[in-house]
Tab-separated table of C-alpha atoms in Angstrom:
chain	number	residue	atom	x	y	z
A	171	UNK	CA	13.624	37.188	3.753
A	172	UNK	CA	10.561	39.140	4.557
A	173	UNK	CA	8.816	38.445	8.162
A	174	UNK	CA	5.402	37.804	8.218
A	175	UNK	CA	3.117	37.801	11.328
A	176	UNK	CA	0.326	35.462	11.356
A	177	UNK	CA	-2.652	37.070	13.415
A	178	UNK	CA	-5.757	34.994	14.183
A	179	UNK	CA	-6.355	33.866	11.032
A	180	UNK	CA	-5.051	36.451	9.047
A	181	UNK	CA	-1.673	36.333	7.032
A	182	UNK	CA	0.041	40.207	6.964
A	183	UNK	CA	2.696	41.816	4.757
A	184	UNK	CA	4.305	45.170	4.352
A	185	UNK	CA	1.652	46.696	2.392
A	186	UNK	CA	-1.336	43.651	2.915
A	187	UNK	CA	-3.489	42.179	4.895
A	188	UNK	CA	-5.007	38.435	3.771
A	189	UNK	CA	-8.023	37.799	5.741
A	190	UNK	CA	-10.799	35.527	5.550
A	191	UNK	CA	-13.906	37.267	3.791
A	192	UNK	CA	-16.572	38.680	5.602
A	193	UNK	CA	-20.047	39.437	4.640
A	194	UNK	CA	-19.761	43.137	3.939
A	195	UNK	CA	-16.744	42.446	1.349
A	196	UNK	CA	-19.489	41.802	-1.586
A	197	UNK	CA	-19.302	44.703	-3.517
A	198	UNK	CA	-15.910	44.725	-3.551
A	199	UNK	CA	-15.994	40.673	-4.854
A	200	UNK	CA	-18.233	41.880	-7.439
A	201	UNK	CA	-15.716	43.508	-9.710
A	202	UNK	CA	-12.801	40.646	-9.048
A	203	UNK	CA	-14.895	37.847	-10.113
A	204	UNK	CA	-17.005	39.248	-12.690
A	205	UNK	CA	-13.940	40.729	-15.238
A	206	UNK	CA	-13.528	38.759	-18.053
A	207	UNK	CA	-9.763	39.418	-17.709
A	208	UNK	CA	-8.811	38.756	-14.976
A	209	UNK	CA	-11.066	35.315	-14.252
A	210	UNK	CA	-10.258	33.749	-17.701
A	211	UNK	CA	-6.418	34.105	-17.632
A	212	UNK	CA	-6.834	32.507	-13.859
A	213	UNK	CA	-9.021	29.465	-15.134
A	214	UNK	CA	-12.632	30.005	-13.990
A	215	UNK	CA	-15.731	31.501	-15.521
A	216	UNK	CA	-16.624	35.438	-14.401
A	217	UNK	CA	-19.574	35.341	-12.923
A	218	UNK	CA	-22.163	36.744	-15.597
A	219	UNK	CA	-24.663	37.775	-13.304
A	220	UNK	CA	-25.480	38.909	-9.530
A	221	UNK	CA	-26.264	35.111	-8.605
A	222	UNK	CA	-23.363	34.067	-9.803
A	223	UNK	CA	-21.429	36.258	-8.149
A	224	UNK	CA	-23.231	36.065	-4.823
A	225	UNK	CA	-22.542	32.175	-5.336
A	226	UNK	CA	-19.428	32.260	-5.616
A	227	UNK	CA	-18.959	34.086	-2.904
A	228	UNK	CA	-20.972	32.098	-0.484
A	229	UNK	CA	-17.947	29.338	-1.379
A	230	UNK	CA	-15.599	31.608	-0.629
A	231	UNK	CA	-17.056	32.927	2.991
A	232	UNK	CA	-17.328	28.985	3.595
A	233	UNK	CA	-13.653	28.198	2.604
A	234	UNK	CA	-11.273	28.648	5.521
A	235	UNK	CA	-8.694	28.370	3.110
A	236	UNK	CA	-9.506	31.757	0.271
A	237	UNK	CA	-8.603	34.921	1.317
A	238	UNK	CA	-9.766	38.907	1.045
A	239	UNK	CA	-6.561	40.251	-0.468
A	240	UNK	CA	-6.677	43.760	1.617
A	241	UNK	CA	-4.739	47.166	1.002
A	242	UNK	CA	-3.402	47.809	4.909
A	243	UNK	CA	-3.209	51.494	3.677
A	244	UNK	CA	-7.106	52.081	2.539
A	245	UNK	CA	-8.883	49.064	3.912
A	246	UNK	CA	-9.937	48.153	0.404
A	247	UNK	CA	-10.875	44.626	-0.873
A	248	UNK	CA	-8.681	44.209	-4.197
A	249	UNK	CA	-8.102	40.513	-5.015
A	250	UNK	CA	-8.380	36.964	-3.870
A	251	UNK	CA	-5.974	34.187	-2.694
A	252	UNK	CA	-6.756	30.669	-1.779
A	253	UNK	CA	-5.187	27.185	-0.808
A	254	UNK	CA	-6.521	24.586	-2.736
A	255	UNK	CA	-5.953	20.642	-3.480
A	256	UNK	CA	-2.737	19.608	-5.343
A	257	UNK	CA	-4.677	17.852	-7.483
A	258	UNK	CA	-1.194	16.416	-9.527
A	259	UNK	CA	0.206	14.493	-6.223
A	260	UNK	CA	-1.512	11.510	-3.946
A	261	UNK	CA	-0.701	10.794	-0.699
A	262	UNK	CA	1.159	13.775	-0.421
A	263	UNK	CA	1.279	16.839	2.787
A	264	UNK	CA	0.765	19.367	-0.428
A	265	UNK	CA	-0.813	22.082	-1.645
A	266	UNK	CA	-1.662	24.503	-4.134
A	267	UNK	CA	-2.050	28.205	-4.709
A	268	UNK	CA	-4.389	30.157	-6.637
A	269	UNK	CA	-5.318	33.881	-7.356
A	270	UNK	CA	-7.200	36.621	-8.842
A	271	UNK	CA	-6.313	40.198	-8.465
A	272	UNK	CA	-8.469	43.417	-9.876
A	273	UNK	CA	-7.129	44.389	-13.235
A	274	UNK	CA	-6.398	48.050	-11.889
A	275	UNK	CA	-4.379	46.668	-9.440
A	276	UNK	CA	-1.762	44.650	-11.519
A	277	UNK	CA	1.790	45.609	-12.197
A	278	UNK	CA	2.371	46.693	-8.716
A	279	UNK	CA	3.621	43.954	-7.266
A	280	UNK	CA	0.362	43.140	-4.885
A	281	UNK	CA	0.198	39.792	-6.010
A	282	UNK	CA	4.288	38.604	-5.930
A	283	UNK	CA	3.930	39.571	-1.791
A	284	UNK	CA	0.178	37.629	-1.284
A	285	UNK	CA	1.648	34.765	-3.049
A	286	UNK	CA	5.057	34.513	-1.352
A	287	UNK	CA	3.175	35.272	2.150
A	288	UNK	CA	1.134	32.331	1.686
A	289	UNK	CA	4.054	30.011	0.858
A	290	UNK	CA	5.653	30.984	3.853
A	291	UNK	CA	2.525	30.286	5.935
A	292	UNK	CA	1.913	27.036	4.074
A	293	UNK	CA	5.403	25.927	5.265
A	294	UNK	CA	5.833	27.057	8.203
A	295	UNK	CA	2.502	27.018	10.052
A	296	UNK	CA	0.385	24.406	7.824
A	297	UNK	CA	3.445	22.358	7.308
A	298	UNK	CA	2.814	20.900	3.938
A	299	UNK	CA	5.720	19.242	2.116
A	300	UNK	CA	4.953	20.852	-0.593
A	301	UNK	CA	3.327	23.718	-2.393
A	302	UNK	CA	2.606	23.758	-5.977
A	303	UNK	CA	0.878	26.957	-8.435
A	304	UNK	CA	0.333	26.269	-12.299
A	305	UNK	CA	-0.806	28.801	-15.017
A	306	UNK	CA	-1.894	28.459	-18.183
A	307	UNK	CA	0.683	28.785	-20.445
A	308	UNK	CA	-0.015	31.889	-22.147
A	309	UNK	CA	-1.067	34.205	-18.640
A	310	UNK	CA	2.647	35.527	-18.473
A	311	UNK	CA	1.800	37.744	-15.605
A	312	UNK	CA	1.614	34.508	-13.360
A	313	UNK	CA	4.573	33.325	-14.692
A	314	UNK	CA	6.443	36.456	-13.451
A	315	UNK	CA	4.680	36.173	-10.137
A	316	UNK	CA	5.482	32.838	-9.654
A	317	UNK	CA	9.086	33.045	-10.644
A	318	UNK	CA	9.634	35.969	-8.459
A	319	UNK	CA	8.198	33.652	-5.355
A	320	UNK	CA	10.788	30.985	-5.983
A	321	UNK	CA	8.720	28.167	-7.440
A	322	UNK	CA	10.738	25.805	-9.684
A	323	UNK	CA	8.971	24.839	-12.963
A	324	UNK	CA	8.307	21.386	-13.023
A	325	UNK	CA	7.194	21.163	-16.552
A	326	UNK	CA	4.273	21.628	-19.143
A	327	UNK	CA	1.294	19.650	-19.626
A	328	UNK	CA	0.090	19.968	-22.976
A	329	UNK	CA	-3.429	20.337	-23.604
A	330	UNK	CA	-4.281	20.366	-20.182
A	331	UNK	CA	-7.111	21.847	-19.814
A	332	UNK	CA	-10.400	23.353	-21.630
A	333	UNK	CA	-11.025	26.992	-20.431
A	334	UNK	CA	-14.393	28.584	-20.589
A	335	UNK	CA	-13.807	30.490	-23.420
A	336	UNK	CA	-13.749	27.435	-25.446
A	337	UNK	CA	-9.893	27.547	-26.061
A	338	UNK	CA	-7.782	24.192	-25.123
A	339	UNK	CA	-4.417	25.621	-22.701
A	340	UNK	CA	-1.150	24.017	-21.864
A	341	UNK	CA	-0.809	24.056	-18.125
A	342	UNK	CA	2.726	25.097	-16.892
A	343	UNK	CA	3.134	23.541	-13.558
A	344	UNK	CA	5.550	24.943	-10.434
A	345	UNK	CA	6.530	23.756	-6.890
A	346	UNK	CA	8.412	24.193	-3.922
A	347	UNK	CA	9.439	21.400	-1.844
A	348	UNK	CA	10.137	22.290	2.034
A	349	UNK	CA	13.602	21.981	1.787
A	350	UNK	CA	14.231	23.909	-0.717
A	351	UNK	CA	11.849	26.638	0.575
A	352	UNK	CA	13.678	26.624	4.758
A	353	UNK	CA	17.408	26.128	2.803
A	354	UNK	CA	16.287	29.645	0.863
A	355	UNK	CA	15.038	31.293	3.822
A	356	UNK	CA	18.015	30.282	5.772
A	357	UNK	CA	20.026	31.365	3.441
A	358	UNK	CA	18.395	34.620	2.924
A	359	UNK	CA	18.543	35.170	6.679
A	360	UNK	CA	22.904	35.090	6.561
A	361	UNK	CA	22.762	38.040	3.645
A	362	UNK	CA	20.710	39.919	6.484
């Protein structure tokens, strides 16, 4: 299992630094939430304009929860990460994931180490009792993310939900309970 260190607010990996966004980091939000591509797949609307953009990320400078997704080597802004309400369980210490990463950055793993980084830090310094992800069911890059992070599929809800684009998705729906996720890492710690 991969050690994480947890400065200030920031979350750190071997290659990335997840910070909270900061006012210079526009330009570099631009081309995340804007791409058609990668925005659609992930569930929201690209923003079509400049104002929607700069909207959006207003909410995200405000939300101590969504993260810069940052390159340690070059300092560069590519992707976004945020906590957000498990919106499938009530009364519950849970939470859920979600994610958008700059098309030329996919396929090189960036995403698989922000995601399992936040799990970590959503069990072991937010507590929750559980953390859930979903994707729609035909974005099979999350899929392969979120099967590489150790989330067990919980099932499919048909017709789940009406994307922007007009088409009607299945939602495929993930978790990790906190049992499971400290009996893994304690077991990952004895093949050490």
């Amino acid at each position: 299992m991969k050690i994480f260190h947890w400065p200030r607010s920031s979350i750190e990996t071997p290659r990335l630094l997840l910070r909270r966004w900061e006012r210079r980091d526009f330009e570099s939000f631009i081309p995340i939430i804007s791409d058609p591509l990668v925005m659609i797949p992930a569930g929201c609307r690209p923003a079509e304009n400049l104002q929607a953009a700069a909207d959006a990320f207003a909410r995200d400078l405000r939300n101590d929860d969504c993260y810069a997704i940052v390159l340690k080597s070059t300092h560069e802004v590519i992707g976004r990460i945020k906590y957000q309400t498990d919106l499938r369980r009530f009364h519950v210490n849970s939470l859920s994931v979600g994610y958008e990463l700059r098309r030329d950055q996919w396929g090189q793993g960036y995403m698989t180490e922000a995601l399992g980084a936040m799990v970590s830090n959503a069990f072991e310094k937010k507590k929750v009792d559980v953390m859930a992800v979903s994707h729609y069911a035909d974005n099979m890059r999350s899929q392969r993310v979120i099967e590489k992070c150790g989330f067990k599929l919980e099932g499919v809800v048909p017709w789940a939900s009406k994307r922007c684009d007009g088409k009607i998705c299945d939602d495929v729906c993930y978790s990790i309970l906190r049992d499971d996720y400290f009996s893994f890492a304690k077991a990952s710690a004895k093949s050490l």
